[in-house]
PDB file of C-alpha atoms in Angstrom:
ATOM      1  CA  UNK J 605      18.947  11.184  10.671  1.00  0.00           C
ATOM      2  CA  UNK J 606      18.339  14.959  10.465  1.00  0.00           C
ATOM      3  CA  UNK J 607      14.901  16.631  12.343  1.00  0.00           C
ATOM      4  CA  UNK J 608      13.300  19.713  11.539  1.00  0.00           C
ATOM      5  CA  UNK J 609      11.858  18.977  15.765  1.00  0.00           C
ATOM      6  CA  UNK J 610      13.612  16.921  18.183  1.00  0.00           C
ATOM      7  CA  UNK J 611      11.879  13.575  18.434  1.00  0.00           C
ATOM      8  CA  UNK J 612      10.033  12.972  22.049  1.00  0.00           C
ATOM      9  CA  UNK J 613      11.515   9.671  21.985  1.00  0.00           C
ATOM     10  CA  UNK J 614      14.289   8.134  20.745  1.00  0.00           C
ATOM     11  CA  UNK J 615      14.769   3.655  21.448  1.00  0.00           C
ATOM     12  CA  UNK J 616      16.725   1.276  20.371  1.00  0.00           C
ATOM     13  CA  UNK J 617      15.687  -2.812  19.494  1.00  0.00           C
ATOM     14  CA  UNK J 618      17.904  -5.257  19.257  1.00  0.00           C
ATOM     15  CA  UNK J 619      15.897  -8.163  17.326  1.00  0.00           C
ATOM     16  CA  UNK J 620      17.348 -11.843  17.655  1.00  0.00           C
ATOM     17  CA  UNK J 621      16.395 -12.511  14.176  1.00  0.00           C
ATOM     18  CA  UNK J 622      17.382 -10.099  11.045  1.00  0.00           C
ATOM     19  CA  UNK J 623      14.895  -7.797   9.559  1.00  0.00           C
ATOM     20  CA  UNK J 624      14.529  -5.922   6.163  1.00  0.00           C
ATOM     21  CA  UNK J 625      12.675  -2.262   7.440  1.00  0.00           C
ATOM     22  CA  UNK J 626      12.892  -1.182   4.004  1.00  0.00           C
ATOM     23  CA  UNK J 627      11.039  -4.024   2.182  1.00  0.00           C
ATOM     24  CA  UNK J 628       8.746  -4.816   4.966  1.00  0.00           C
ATOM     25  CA  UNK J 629       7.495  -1.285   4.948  1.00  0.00           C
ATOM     26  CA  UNK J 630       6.649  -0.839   1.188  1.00  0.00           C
ATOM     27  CA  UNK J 631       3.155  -2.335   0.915  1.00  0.00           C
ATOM     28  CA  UNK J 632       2.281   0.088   3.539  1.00  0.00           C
ATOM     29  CA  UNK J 633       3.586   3.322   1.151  1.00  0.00           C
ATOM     30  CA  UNK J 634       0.692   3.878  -1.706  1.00  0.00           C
ATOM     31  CA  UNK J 635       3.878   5.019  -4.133  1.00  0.00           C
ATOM     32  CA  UNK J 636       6.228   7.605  -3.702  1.00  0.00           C
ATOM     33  CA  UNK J 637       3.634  10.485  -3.247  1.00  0.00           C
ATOM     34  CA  UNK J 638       2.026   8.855  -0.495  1.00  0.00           C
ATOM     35  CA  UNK J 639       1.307  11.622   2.517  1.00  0.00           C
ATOM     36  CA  UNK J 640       0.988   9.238   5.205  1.00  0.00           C
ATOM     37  CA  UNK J 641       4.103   6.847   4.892  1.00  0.00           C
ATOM     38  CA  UNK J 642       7.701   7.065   3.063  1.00  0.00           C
ATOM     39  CA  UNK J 643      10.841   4.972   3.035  1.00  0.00           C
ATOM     40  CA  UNK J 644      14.247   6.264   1.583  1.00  0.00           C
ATOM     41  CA  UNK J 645      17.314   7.260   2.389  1.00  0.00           C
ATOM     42  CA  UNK J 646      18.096   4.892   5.021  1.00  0.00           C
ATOM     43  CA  UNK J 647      14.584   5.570   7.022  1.00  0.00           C
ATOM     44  CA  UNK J 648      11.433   4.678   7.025  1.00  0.00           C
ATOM     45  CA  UNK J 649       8.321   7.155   8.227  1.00  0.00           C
ATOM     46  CA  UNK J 650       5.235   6.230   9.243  1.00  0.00           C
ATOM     47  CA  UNK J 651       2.463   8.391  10.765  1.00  0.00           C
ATOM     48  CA  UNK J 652      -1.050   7.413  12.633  1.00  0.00           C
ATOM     49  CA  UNK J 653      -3.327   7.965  15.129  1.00  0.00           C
ATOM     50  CA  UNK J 654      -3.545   4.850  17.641  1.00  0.00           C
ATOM     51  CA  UNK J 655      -7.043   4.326  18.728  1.00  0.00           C
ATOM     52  CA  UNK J 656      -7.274   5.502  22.770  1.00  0.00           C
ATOM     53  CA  UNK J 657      -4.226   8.390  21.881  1.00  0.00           C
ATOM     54  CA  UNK J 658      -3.396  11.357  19.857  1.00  0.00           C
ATOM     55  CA  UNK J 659      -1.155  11.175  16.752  1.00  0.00           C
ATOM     56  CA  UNK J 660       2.255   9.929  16.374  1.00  0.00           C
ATOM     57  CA  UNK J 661       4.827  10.067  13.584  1.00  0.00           C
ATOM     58  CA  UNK J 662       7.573   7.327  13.718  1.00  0.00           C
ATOM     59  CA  UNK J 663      11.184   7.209  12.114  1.00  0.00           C
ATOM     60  CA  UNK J 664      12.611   3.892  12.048  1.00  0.00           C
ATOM     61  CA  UNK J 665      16.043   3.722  10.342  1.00  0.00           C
ATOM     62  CA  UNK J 666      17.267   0.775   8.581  1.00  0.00           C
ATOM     63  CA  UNK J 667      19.398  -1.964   9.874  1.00  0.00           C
ATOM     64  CA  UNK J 668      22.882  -2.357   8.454  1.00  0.00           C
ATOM     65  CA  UNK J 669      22.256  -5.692   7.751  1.00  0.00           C
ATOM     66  CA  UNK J 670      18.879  -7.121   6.525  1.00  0.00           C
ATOM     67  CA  UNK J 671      20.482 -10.753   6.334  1.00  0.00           C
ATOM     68  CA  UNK J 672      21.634 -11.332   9.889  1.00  0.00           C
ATOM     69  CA  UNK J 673      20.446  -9.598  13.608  1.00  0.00           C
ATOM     70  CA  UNK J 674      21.218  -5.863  14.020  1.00  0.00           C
ATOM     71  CA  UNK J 675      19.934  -2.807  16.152  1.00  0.00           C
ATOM     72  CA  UNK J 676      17.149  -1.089  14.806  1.00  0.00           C
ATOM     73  CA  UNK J 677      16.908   2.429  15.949  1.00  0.00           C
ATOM     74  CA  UNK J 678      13.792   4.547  16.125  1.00  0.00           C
ATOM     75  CA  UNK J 679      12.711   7.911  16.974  1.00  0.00           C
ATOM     76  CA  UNK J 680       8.607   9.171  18.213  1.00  0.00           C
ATOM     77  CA  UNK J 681       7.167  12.341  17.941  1.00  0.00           C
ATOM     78  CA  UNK J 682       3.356  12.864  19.695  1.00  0.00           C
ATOM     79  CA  UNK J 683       3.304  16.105  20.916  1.00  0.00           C
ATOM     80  CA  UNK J 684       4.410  15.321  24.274  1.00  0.00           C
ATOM     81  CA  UNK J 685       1.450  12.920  24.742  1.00  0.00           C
ATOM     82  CA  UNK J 686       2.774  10.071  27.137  1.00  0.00           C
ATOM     83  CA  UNK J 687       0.031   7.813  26.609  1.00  0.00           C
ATOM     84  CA  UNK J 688       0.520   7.824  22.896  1.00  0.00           C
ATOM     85  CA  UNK J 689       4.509   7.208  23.108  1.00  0.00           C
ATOM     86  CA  UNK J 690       4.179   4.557  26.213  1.00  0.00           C
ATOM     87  CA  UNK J 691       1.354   2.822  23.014  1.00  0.00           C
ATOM     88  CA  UNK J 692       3.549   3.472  20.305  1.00  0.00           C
ATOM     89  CA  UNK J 693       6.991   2.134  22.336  1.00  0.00           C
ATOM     90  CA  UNK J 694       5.071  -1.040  23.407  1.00  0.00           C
ATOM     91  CA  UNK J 695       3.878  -1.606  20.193  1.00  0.00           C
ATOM     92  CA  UNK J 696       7.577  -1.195  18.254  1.00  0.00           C
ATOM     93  CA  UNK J 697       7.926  -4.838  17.878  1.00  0.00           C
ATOM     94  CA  UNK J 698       4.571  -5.887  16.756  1.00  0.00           C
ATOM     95  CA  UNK J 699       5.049  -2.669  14.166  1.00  0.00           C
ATOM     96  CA  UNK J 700       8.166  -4.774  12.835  1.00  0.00           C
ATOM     97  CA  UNK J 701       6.680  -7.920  13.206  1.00  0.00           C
ATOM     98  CA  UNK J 702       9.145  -9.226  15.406  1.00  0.00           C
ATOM     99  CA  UNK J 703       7.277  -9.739  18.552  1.00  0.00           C
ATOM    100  CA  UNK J 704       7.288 -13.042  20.196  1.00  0.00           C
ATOM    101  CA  UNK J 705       3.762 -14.627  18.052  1.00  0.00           C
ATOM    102  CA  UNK J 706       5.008 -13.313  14.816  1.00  0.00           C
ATOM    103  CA  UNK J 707       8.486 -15.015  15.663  1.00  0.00           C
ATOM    104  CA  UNK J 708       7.190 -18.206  16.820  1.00  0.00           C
ATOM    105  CA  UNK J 709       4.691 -17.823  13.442  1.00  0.00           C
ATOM    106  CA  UNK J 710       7.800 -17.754  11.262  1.00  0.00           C
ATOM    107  CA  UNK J 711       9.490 -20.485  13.245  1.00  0.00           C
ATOM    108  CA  UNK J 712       6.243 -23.182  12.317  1.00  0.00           C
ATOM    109  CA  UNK J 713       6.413 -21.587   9.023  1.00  0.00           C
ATOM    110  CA  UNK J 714       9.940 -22.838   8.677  1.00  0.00           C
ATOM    111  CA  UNK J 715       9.399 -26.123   9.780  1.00  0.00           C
ATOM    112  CA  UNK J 716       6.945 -26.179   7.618  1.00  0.00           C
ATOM    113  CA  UNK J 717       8.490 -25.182   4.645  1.00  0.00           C
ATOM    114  CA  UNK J 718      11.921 -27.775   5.583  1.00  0.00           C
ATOM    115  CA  UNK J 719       9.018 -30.512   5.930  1.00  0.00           C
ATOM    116  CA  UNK J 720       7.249 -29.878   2.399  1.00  0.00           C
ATOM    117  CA  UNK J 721      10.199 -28.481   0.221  1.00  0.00           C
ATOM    118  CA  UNK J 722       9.900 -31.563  -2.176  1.00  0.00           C
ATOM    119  CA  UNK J 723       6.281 -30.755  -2.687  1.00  0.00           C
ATOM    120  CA  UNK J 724       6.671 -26.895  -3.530  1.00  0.00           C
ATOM    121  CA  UNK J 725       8.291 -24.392  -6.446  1.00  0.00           C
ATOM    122  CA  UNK J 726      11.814 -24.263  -6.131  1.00  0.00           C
ATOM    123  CA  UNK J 727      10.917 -20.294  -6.555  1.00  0.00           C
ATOM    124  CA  UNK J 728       9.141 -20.491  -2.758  1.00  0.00           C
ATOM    125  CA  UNK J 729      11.815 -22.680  -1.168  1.00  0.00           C
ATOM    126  CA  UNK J 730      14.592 -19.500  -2.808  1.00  0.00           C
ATOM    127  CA  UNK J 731      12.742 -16.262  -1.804  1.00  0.00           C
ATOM    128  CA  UNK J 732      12.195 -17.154   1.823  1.00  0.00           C
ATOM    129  CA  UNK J 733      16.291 -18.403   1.672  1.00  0.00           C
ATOM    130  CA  UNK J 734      17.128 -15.038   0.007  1.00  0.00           C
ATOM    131  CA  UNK J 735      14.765 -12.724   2.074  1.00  0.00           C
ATOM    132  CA  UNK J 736      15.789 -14.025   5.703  1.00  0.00           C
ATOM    133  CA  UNK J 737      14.411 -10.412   7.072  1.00  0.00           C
ATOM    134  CA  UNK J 738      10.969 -10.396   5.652  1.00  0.00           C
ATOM    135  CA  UNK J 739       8.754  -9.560   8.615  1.00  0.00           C
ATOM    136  CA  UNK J 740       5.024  -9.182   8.703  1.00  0.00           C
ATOM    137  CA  UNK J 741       4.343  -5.332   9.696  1.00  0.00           C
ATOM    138  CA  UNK J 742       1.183  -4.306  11.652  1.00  0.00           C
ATOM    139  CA  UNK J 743       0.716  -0.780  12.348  1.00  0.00           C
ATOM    140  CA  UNK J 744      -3.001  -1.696  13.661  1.00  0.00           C
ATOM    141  CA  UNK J 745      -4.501   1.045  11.835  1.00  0.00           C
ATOM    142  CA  UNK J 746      -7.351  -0.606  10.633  1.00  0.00           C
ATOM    143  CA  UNK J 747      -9.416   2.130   9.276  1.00  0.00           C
ATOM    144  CA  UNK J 748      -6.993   3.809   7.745  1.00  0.00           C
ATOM    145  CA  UNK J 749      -6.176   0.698   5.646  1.00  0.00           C
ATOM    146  CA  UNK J 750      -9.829   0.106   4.657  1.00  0.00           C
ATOM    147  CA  UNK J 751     -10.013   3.710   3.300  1.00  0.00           C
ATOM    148  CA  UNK J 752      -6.541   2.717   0.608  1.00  0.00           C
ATOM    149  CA  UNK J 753      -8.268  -0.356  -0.150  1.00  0.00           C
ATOM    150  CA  UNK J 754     -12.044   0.671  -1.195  1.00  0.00           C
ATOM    151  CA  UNK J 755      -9.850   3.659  -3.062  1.00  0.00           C
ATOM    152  CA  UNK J 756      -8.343   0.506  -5.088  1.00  0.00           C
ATOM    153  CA  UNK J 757     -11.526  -0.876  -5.927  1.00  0.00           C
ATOM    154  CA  UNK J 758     -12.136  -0.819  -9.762  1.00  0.00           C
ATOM    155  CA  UNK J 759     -10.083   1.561 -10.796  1.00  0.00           C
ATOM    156  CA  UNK J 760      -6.388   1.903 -11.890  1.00  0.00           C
ATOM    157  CA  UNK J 761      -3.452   2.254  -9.441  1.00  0.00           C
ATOM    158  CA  UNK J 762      -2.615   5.424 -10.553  1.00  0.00           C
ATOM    159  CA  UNK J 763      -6.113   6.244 -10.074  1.00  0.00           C
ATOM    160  CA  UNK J 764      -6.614   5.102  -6.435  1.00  0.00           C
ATOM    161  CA  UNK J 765      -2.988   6.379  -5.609  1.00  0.00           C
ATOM    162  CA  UNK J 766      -3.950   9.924  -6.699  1.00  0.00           C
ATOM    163  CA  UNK J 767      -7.727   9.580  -4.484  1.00  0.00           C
ATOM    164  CA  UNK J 768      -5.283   8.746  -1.527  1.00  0.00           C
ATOM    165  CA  UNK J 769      -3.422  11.487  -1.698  1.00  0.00           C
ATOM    166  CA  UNK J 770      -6.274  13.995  -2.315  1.00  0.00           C
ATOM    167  CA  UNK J 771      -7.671  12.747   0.796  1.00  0.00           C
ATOM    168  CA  UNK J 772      -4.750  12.501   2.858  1.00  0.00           C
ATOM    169  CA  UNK J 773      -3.657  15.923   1.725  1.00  0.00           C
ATOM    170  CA  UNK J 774      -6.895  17.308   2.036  1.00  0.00           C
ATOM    171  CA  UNK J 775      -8.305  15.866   5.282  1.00  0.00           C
ATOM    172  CA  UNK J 776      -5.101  14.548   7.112  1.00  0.00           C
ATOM    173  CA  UNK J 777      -3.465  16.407   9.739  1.00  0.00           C
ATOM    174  CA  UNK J 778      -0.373  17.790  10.333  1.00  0.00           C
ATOM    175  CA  UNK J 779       2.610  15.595  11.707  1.00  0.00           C
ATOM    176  CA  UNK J 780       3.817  16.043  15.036  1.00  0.00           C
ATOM    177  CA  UNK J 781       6.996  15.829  13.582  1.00  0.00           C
ATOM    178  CA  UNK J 782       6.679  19.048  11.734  1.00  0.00           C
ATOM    179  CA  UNK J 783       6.850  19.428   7.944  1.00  0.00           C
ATOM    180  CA  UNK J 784       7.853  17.461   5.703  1.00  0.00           C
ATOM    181  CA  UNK J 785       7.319  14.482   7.538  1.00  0.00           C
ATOM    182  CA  UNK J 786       3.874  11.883   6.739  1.00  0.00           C
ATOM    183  CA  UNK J 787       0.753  13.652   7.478  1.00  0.00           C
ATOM    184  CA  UNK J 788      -1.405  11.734   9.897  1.00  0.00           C
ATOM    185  CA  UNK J 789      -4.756   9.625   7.616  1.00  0.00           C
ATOM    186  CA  UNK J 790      -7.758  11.724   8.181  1.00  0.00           C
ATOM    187  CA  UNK J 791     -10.244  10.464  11.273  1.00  0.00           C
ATOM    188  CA  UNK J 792     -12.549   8.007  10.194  1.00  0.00           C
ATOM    189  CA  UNK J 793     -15.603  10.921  11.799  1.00  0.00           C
ATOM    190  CA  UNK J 794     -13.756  13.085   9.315  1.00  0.00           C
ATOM    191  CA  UNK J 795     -14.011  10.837   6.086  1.00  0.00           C
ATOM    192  CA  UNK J 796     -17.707  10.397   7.298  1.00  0.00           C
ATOM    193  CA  UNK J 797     -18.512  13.544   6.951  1.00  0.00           C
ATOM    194  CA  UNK J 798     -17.277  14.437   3.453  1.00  0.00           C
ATOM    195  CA  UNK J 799     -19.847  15.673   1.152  1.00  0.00           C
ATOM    196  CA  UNK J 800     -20.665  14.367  -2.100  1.00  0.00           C
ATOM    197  CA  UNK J 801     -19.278  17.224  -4.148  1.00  0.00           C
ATOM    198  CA  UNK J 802     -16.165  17.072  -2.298  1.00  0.00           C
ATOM    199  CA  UNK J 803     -15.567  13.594  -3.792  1.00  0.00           C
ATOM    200  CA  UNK J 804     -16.525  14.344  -6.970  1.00  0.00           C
ATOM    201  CA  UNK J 805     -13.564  17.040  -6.801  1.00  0.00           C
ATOM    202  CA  UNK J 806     -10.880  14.278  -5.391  1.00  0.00           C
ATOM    203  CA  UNK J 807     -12.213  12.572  -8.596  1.00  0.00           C
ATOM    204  CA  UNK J 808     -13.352   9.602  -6.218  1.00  0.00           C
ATOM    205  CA  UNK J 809     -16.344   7.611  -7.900  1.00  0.00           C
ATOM    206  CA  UNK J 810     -19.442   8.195  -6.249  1.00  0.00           C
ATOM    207  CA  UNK J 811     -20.037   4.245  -5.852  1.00  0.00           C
ATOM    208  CA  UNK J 812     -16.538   4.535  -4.037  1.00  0.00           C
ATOM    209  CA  UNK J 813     -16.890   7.470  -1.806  1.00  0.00           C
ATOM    210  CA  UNK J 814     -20.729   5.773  -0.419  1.00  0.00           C
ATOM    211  CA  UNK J 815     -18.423   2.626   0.703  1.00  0.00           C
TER     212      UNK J 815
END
């Protein structure tokens, strides 16, 4: 991976179980103009502000092998803030879901599944076969999440895709990655204070924008 800054961090995992970066990411990319999160090219980017620290950007590059175990490197940017990498490198596992809980989780879940294949799809019993490295990602960014999905409500995707992006764009701040990596979501004191009109010109519905 090529950086426009050197990365204040760079660490290594090396998960006992395989993992598929690339598909776990995507529901947390709103499309491919998403300002906040991307995955391409071999990497993954993700950018938020943990609650107690200042904004990070992450760069987590894909696996060679989303079938069976293999290093997963990653690199942090947070302005030199050593409370906000010491969160962010703790948290690297639960961010791929591959932290003790969510691996005992998908051990129960296998059992599980062994125990009551004669009772479910044959589709089910295939995708978790076929999808070994399907993790559960938590970023625990929950107020950025509850912004995308009240943005969904009754309207189209395209619709609540572009209203994320407006805001992102236009209340988000800068990466401390630099240009052109994710913007960080916009504070949640921020979104609070944005006046009426301003929605009405990121074409957000007013019943929307009072949520």
């Amino acid at each position: 991976m090529k950086f426009t800054q050197q990365p204040d961090y760079s660490g290594v995992l090396l998960p006992s179980v395989p993992v598929d970066v690339a598909a776990n990411a995507a529901p947390l990319v709103r499309g491919a103009g998403d300002p906040t999160a991307a995955t391409g090219n071999g990497v993954t980017w993700l950018s938020f502000q943990p609650l107690t620290t200042g904004p990070v950007t992450v760069a987590i590059a894909h696996p060679a092998s989303t079938v069976s175990p293999s290093e997963i490197r990653y690199h942090i940017w947070a302005n030199a803030d050593v409370a906000a990498l010491e969160t962010v490198i703790d948290r690297m596992p639960v961010l791929l879901g591959i932290d003790e809980s969510a691996l005992a989780g998908w051990a129960e879940f296998d059992e599980l599944l062994d125990a009551t294949a004669h009772l479910l799809p044959s589709s089910v019993i295939t995708a978790r076969r076929e999808h070994p490295g399907m993790r559960l990602m938590s970023t625990g960014q929950l107020v950025d999440e509850l912004c995308t999905v009240v943005l969904e409500q009754k309207v189209t995707q395209r619709q609540a895709r572009a209203s994320w992006r407006w805001l992102a764009d236009t209340f988000g701040e800068l990466s401390p990655a630099g240009e052109p990596a994710p913007k960080i979501a916009p504070r949640p004191e921020t979104v609070m204070h944005i006046q009426s009109w301003q929605w009405h010109a990121g074409w957000v519905q007013p019943f929307l924008a009072r949520t």
